[in-house]
Amino acid sequence: MTAQNPKILPSPNAEDWSGEMGQKWLRNLTRFEGMIELIGDSLLERAAFRSGENVLDIGFGGGSSTLAIARAVAPSGSAIGVDISPDLTEAAVQRAQDAGISNAHFICADAATVKLEDAPYDRLLSRFGSMFFDEPVAAFSNLHGLLCQGGRIDLSVWGPPRENLWMMEMMGVVKSHVEIPKAIPRAPGPFAFEDLEYLKEVLTAAGFSNVDVKSYEGLQPFGGPGAEPKEAVDFALASMAAGRLLKEEGDEVLRKASEDLNSLFEKHYVRSKGVMMKAKAWLVSASA
């Protein structure tokens, strides 16, 4: 162990996503979106949007989910994306313009408190954008108020870390170089809703009912489809909070950790597919 004092692994909160984390996502947009594409496709298939529906997309990231919704609900429906990052919002607007999609609109705002003049909406979707609320019951209560009575919410959230080897094995390498305290259960962050009972409690307290969950399990390409081990290392260091911690320990620690990460990713590398690592997510739906 090279570090003497525990390091706090930051959980992205609203302030982070409006600044540094949003910028990191934008810089690594293709890799991020490619990494979660299969899960996102499964979420959209489960949601089964129909022409004419007006849909709210929370935490749209690069905007690909909002654009997919817009295509599904065209020509008379609309997709409204809400994200707290001004950088991602600007990029998504440009993306829609470039694609010639006129029924997708993007708003830079905090979904936990946003009030929208066009509400209520028929449907709501969030692809890994709902796990970072500081006060989840209050945030989901606000989202509930943006839906029509009986409107449906569809979410994808990460399952337990131990079943997401893309995270656990990577963090195992990081912990051999930097001391990191145990994660706090239910704290805002990627795995805030790993406990389904907790998620159901939050949704029920916020006014939702008929909570239904489907498990998604499969291999996902860490660093994006086709990424080679070295590219996956660069992605981890550039886009994950763990990368920042390693860099803070100095060049030698960073070099050794990079070598170990490369060795890990080589074990999972499949030519032409990428660094394929196990992932598990919950696909959750509920009624307003």
CSV table of C-alpha atoms in Angstrom, one decimal:
chain,number,residue,atom,x,y,z
A,1,MET,CA,0.0,0.0,0.0
A,2,THR,CA,1.6,3.2,-1.1
A,3,ALA,CA,-0.8,5.7,0.6
A,4,GLN,CA,-0.9,6.2,4.4
A,5,ASN,CA,-4.1,8.2,4.6
A,6,PRO,CA,-7.5,7.0,3.3
A,7,LYS,CA,-8.7,8.9,0.2
A,8,ILE,CA,-12.3,9.8,-0.2
A,9,LEU,CA,-13.6,8.6,-3.6
A,10,PRO,CA,-15.9,11.4,-4.6
A,11,SER,CA,-19.5,10.6,-5.6
A,12,PRO,CA,-20.6,12.9,-8.3
A,13,ASN,CA,-23.2,15.3,-7.0
A,14,ALA,CA,-25.2,18.1,-8.7
A,15,GLU,CA,-22.3,20.5,-8.5
A,16,ASP,CA,-19.8,18.0,-10.0
A,17,TRP,CA,-22.1,17.1,-12.9
A,18,SER,CA,-22.7,20.8,-13.7
A,19,GLY,CA,-18.9,21.2,-14.0
A,20,GLU,CA,-16.0,18.8,-14.0
A,21,MET,CA,-18.0,15.5,-14.4
A,22,GLY,CA,-20.1,16.9,-17.2
A,23,GLN,CA,-17.0,18.0,-19.0
A,24,LYS,CA,-15.4,14.6,-18.5
A,25,TRP,CA,-18.4,12.9,-19.9
A,26,LEU,CA,-18.4,15.2,-23.0
A,27,ARG,CA,-14.7,14.6,-23.6
A,28,ASN,CA,-15.2,10.8,-23.5
A,29,LEU,CA,-18.7,10.9,-25.0
A,30,THR,CA,-18.3,8.2,-27.6
A,31,ARG,CA,-16.7,5.8,-25.1
A,32,PHE,CA,-19.2,6.4,-22.4
A,33,GLU,CA,-22.2,6.0,-24.7
A,34,GLY,CA,-20.7,2.9,-26.4
A,35,MET,CA,-20.1,1.3,-23.1
A,36,ILE,CA,-23.7,1.5,-21.9
A,37,GLU,CA,-25.3,1.2,-25.3
A,38,LEU,CA,-26.7,-2.3,-24.9
A,39,ILE,CA,-28.2,-1.5,-21.5
A,40,GLY,CA,-29.7,1.7,-23.0
A,41,ASP,CA,-31.2,-0.2,-25.9
A,42,SER,CA,-32.8,-2.7,-23.5
A,43,LEU,CA,-34.3,0.2,-21.4
A,44,LEU,CA,-35.7,1.8,-24.6
A,45,GLU,CA,-37.1,-1.5,-25.8
A,46,ARG,CA,-38.8,-2.1,-22.4
A,47,ALA,CA,-40.2,1.5,-22.4
A,48,ALA,CA,-41.7,0.9,-25.8
A,49,PHE,CA,-42.5,4.6,-26.6
A,50,ARG,CA,-45.2,5.3,-29.1
A,51,SER,CA,-45.9,8.0,-31.6
A,52,GLY,CA,-47.5,11.0,-30.1
A,53,GLU,CA,-46.2,10.7,-26.6
A,54,ASN,CA,-44.4,13.6,-24.8
A,55,VAL,CA,-41.5,12.2,-22.9
A,56,LEU,CA,-39.1,13.7,-20.3
A,57,ASP,CA,-35.5,12.3,-20.3
A,58,ILE,CA,-33.6,13.0,-17.1
A,59,GLY,CA,-29.8,13.2,-17.1
A,60,PHE,CA,-29.5,12.8,-20.8
A,61,GLY,CA,-25.7,12.8,-20.9
A,62,GLY,CA,-24.7,13.2,-24.5
A,63,GLY,CA,-28.3,13.2,-25.7
A,64,SER,CA,-28.4,9.9,-27.5
A,65,SER,CA,-31.3,8.6,-25.4
A,66,THR,CA,-33.3,11.8,-26.0
A,67,LEU,CA,-32.8,11.6,-29.7
A,68,ALA,CA,-33.8,7.9,-29.7
A,69,ILE,CA,-37.0,8.8,-27.9
A,70,ALA,CA,-37.7,11.7,-30.3
A,71,ARG,CA,-37.4,9.3,-33.2
A,72,ALA,CA,-39.8,6.8,-31.5
A,73,VAL,CA,-42.5,9.4,-30.7
A,74,ALA,CA,-42.4,11.3,-34.0
A,75,PRO,CA,-44.0,12.9,-35.8
A,76,SER,CA,-46.5,14.3,-33.2
A,77,GLY,CA,-44.7,13.5,-30.0
A,78,SER,CA,-41.7,15.2,-28.4
A,79,ALA,CA,-38.7,14.4,-26.2
A,80,ILE,CA,-37.5,16.9,-23.6
A,81,GLY,CA,-34.0,16.3,-22.1
A,82,VAL,CA,-33.0,17.7,-18.8
A,83,ASP,CA,-29.4,17.7,-17.6
A,84,ILE,CA,-27.5,19.8,-15.1
A,85,SER,CA,-24.4,20.1,-17.3
A,86,PRO,CA,-24.3,23.2,-19.5
A,87,ASP,CA,-21.6,21.6,-21.6
A,88,LEU,CA,-23.6,18.5,-22.3
A,89,THR,CA,-26.7,20.6,-23.0
A,90,GLU,CA,-24.9,22.7,-25.6
A,91,ALA,CA,-23.5,19.6,-27.2
A,92,ALA,CA,-26.8,17.8,-27.3
A,93,VAL,CA,-28.6,20.8,-28.9
A,94,GLN,CA,-25.9,20.8,-31.7
A,95,ARG,CA,-26.3,17.0,-32.0
A,96,ALA,CA,-30.0,17.3,-32.6
A,97,GLN,CA,-29.5,20.0,-35.2
A,98,ASP,CA,-26.9,18.0,-37.0
A,99,ALA,CA,-29.2,15.0,-37.1
A,100,GLY,CA,-32.2,17.1,-38.3
A,101,ILE,CA,-34.3,16.1,-35.3
A,102,SER,CA,-36.7,18.9,-34.5
A,103,ASN,CA,-38.9,17.3,-31.8
A,104,ALA,CA,-36.0,16.9,-29.3
A,105,HIS,CA,-35.3,19.8,-27.0
A,106,PHE,CA,-32.8,20.2,-24.2
A,107,ILE,CA,-32.8,22.1,-21.0
A,108,CYS,CA,-30.0,22.8,-18.6
A,109,ALA,CA,-31.5,22.4,-15.1
A,110,ASP,CA,-31.4,20.3,-11.9
A,111,ALA,CA,-34.0,17.6,-12.3
A,112,ALA,CA,-34.5,17.4,-8.6
A,113,THR,CA,-36.1,20.9,-8.5
A,114,VAL,CA,-36.9,21.8,-12.1
A,115,LYS,CA,-40.3,23.2,-13.0
A,116,LEU,CA,-41.4,23.0,-16.6
A,117,GLU,CA,-44.2,25.0,-18.3
A,118,ASP,CA,-45.1,22.1,-20.6
A,119,ALA,CA,-45.7,19.7,-17.8
A,120,PRO,CA,-47.3,17.3,-17.2
A,121,TYR,CA,-45.6,14.7,-19.6
A,122,ASP,CA,-46.9,11.3,-20.6
A,123,ARG,CA,-43.7,9.4,-19.8
A,124,LEU,CA,-40.3,9.8,-18.1
A,125,LEU,CA,-37.1,8.0,-18.7
A,126,SER,CA,-33.6,8.1,-17.1
A,127,ARG,CA,-30.7,6.1,-18.3
A,128,PHE,CA,-28.3,6.1,-15.3
A,129,GLY,CA,-29.2,9.7,-14.5
A,130,SER,CA,-31.3,9.2,-11.3
A,131,MET,CA,-28.7,7.9,-8.8
A,132,PHE,CA,-27.1,11.1,-7.8
A,133,PHE,CA,-29.9,13.0,-6.0
A,134,ASP,CA,-28.9,14.3,-2.5
A,135,GLU,CA,-32.5,13.9,-1.4
A,136,PRO,CA,-34.0,11.2,-3.6
A,137,VAL,CA,-37.5,11.2,-2.2
A,138,ALA,CA,-37.8,15.0,-2.7
A,139,ALA,CA,-36.3,14.7,-6.2
A,140,PHE,CA,-38.5,11.8,-7.3
A,141,SER,CA,-41.5,13.7,-5.8
A,142,ASN,CA,-40.7,16.6,-8.1
A,143,LEU,CA,-40.4,14.2,-11.1
A,144,HIS,CA,-43.7,12.6,-10.1
A,145,GLY,CA,-45.3,16.1,-10.3
A,146,LEU,CA,-44.0,16.4,-13.9
A,147,LEU,CA,-45.9,13.4,-15.1
A,148,CYS,CA,-49.6,12.9,-16.0
A,149,GLN,CA,-51.6,10.9,-13.6
A,150,GLY,CA,-50.9,7.3,-14.5
A,151,GLY,CA,-47.9,8.3,-16.5
A,152,ARG,CA,-45.0,5.8,-16.5
A,153,ILE,CA,-41.4,6.2,-15.4
A,154,ASP,CA,-38.6,4.0,-16.7
A,155,LEU,CA,-35.2,3.9,-15.2
A,156,SER,CA,-31.9,2.0,-15.6
A,157,VAL,CA,-29.7,2.0,-12.5
A,158,TRP,CA,-26.6,-0.1,-11.6
A,159,GLY,CA,-27.1,-3.3,-9.7
A,160,PRO,CA,-24.8,-4.4,-6.8
A,161,PRO,CA,-21.1,-3.5,-7.3
A,162,ARG,CA,-20.0,-7.1,-6.7
A,163,GLU,CA,-22.0,-8.1,-9.9
A,164,ASN,CA,-20.5,-5.2,-11.9
A,165,LEU,CA,-17.0,-6.5,-12.5
A,166,TRP,CA,-16.2,-3.6,-14.7
A,167,MET,CA,-16.2,-1.5,-11.6
A,168,MET,CA,-15.1,-4.0,-8.9
A,169,GLU,CA,-12.1,-5.4,-10.7
A,170,MET,CA,-10.9,-1.9,-11.7
A,171,MET,CA,-11.3,-0.6,-8.1
A,172,GLY,CA,-9.5,-3.7,-6.8
A,173,VAL,CA,-6.4,-2.5,-8.8
A,174,VAL,CA,-6.8,1.1,-7.6
A,175,LYS,CA,-7.1,0.0,-4.0
A,176,SER,CA,-3.7,-1.8,-4.2
A,177,HIS,CA,-2.2,1.6,-4.8
A,178,VAL,CA,-4.5,4.1,-3.0
A,179,GLU,CA,-6.4,3.4,0.3
A,180,ILE,CA,-10.1,4.0,-0.3
A,181,PRO,CA,-12.7,3.7,2.5
A,182,LYS,CA,-15.7,1.5,2.0
A,183,ALA,CA,-18.6,3.0,0.1
A,184,ILE,CA,-21.6,4.3,2.1
A,185,PRO,CA,-24.7,2.3,1.3
A,186,ARG,CA,-27.5,4.4,-0.3
A,187,ALA,CA,-25.3,7.4,-0.7
A,188,PRO,CA,-25.7,9.4,-3.9
A,189,GLY,CA,-23.5,7.8,-6.6
A,190,PRO,CA,-23.5,5.1,-9.3
A,191,PHE,CA,-24.7,2.4,-6.9
A,192,ALA,CA,-27.1,4.4,-4.8
A,193,PHE,CA,-30.0,2.0,-5.9
A,194,GLU,CA,-28.2,-1.3,-5.9
A,195,ASP,CA,-30.6,-2.3,-3.1
A,196,LEU,CA,-34.0,-2.7,-4.8
A,197,GLU,CA,-36.0,-2.5,-1.6
A,198,TYR,CA,-34.5,1.0,-1.0
A,199,LEU,CA,-35.3,2.1,-4.5
A,200,LYS,CA,-38.9,0.9,-4.1
A,201,GLU,CA,-39.1,2.7,-0.8
A,202,VAL,CA,-38.0,5.9,-2.5
A,203,LEU,CA,-40.4,5.6,-5.4
A,204,THR,CA,-43.3,4.7,-3.2
A,205,ALA,CA,-42.6,7.6,-0.8
A,206,ALA,CA,-42.5,9.9,-3.9
A,207,GLY,CA,-46.0,8.8,-5.0
A,208,PHE,CA,-45.2,6.1,-7.5
A,209,SER,CA,-46.9,2.7,-7.6
A,210,ASN,CA,-46.8,-0.6,-9.5
A,211,VAL,CA,-43.0,-0.8,-9.3
A,212,ASP,CA,-41.7,-3.5,-11.6
A,213,VAL,CA,-38.1,-4.6,-12.1
A,214,LYS,CA,-36.3,-6.5,-14.7
A,215,SER,CA,-32.7,-7.6,-14.3
A,216,TYR,CA,-30.2,-6.9,-17.1
A,217,GLU,CA,-26.9,-8.9,-17.1
A,218,GLY,CA,-24.3,-9.1,-19.8
A,219,LEU,CA,-20.8,-8.1,-20.9
A,220,GLN,CA,-20.2,-4.5,-21.7
A,221,PRO,CA,-17.1,-3.0,-23.4
A,222,PHE,CA,-15.2,-1.0,-20.9
A,223,GLY,CA,-14.0,2.2,-22.6
A,224,GLY,CA,-16.3,1.6,-25.5
A,225,PRO,CA,-16.7,-1.0,-28.3
A,226,GLY,CA,-13.4,-2.1,-29.8
A,227,ALA,CA,-11.2,-0.3,-27.2
A,228,GLU,CA,-7.9,-2.0,-26.7
A,229,PRO,CA,-6.5,-2.5,-23.1
A,230,LYS,CA,-4.3,0.6,-23.3
A,231,GLU,CA,-7.3,2.7,-24.5
A,232,ALA,CA,-9.4,1.3,-21.6
A,233,VAL,CA,-6.6,2.4,-19.2
A,234,ASP,CA,-6.6,5.9,-20.7
A,235,PHE,CA,-10.4,6.0,-20.4
A,236,ALA,CA,-10.4,4.9,-16.7
A,237,LEU,CA,-7.7,7.5,-15.8
A,238,ALA,CA,-9.3,10.3,-17.7
A,239,SER,CA,-13.0,9.8,-16.9
A,240,MET,CA,-13.3,8.0,-13.5
A,241,ALA,CA,-12.8,9.6,-10.1
A,242,ALA,CA,-10.3,6.9,-9.3
A,243,GLY,CA,-8.0,8.3,-12.0
A,244,ARG,CA,-7.8,11.6,-10.2
A,245,LEU,CA,-6.9,9.9,-6.9
A,246,LEU,CA,-4.1,7.9,-8.6
A,247,LYS,CA,-2.7,11.1,-10.2
A,248,GLU,CA,-2.6,12.8,-6.8
A,249,GLU,CA,-0.3,10.1,-5.6
A,250,GLY,CA,2.4,11.0,-8.1
A,251,ASP,CA,3.9,9.7,-11.3
A,252,GLU,CA,5.4,6.5,-9.9
A,253,VAL,CA,2.1,5.3,-8.4
A,254,LEU,CA,0.2,6.3,-11.5
A,255,ARG,CA,2.7,4.4,-13.7
A,256,LYS,CA,2.4,1.2,-11.6
A,257,ALA,CA,-1.4,1.4,-11.4
A,258,SER,CA,-1.6,1.9,-15.2
A,259,GLU,CA,0.5,-1.2,-15.7
A,260,ASP,CA,-1.8,-3.2,-13.4
A,261,LEU,CA,-4.9,-1.9,-15.0
A,262,ASN,CA,-3.5,-2.8,-18.4
A,263,SER,CA,-2.9,-6.3,-17.2
A,264,LEU,CA,-6.4,-6.5,-15.9
A,265,PHE,CA,-8.0,-5.3,-19.1
A,266,GLU,CA,-5.8,-7.6,-21.2
A,267,LYS,CA,-7.5,-10.6,-19.5
A,268,HIS,CA,-10.9,-9.4,-20.6
A,269,TYR,CA,-9.9,-8.2,-24.1
A,270,VAL,CA,-11.8,-9.8,-27.0
A,271,ARG,CA,-10.4,-8.8,-30.4
A,272,SER,CA,-12.8,-6.5,-32.4
A,273,LYS,CA,-15.2,-6.3,-29.4
A,274,GLY,CA,-13.1,-4.6,-26.8
A,275,VAL,CA,-12.5,-5.1,-23.0
A,276,MET,CA,-15.6,-7.1,-22.2
A,277,MET,CA,-16.5,-7.1,-18.5
A,278,LYS,CA,-19.6,-8.2,-16.6
A,279,ALA,CA,-22.3,-5.7,-15.9
A,280,LYS,CA,-25.6,-5.8,-14.1
A,281,ALA,CA,-28.3,-3.2,-14.1
A,282,TRP,CA,-31.9,-2.9,-12.9
A,283,LEU,CA,-34.5,-1.8,-15.4
A,284,VAL,CA,-37.3,-0.3,-13.4
A,285,SER,CA,-40.7,1.0,-14.3
A,286,ALA,CA,-43.5,2.5,-12.1
A,287,SER,CA,-46.7,4.5,-12.5
A,288,ALA,CA,-47.3,8.0,-11.3
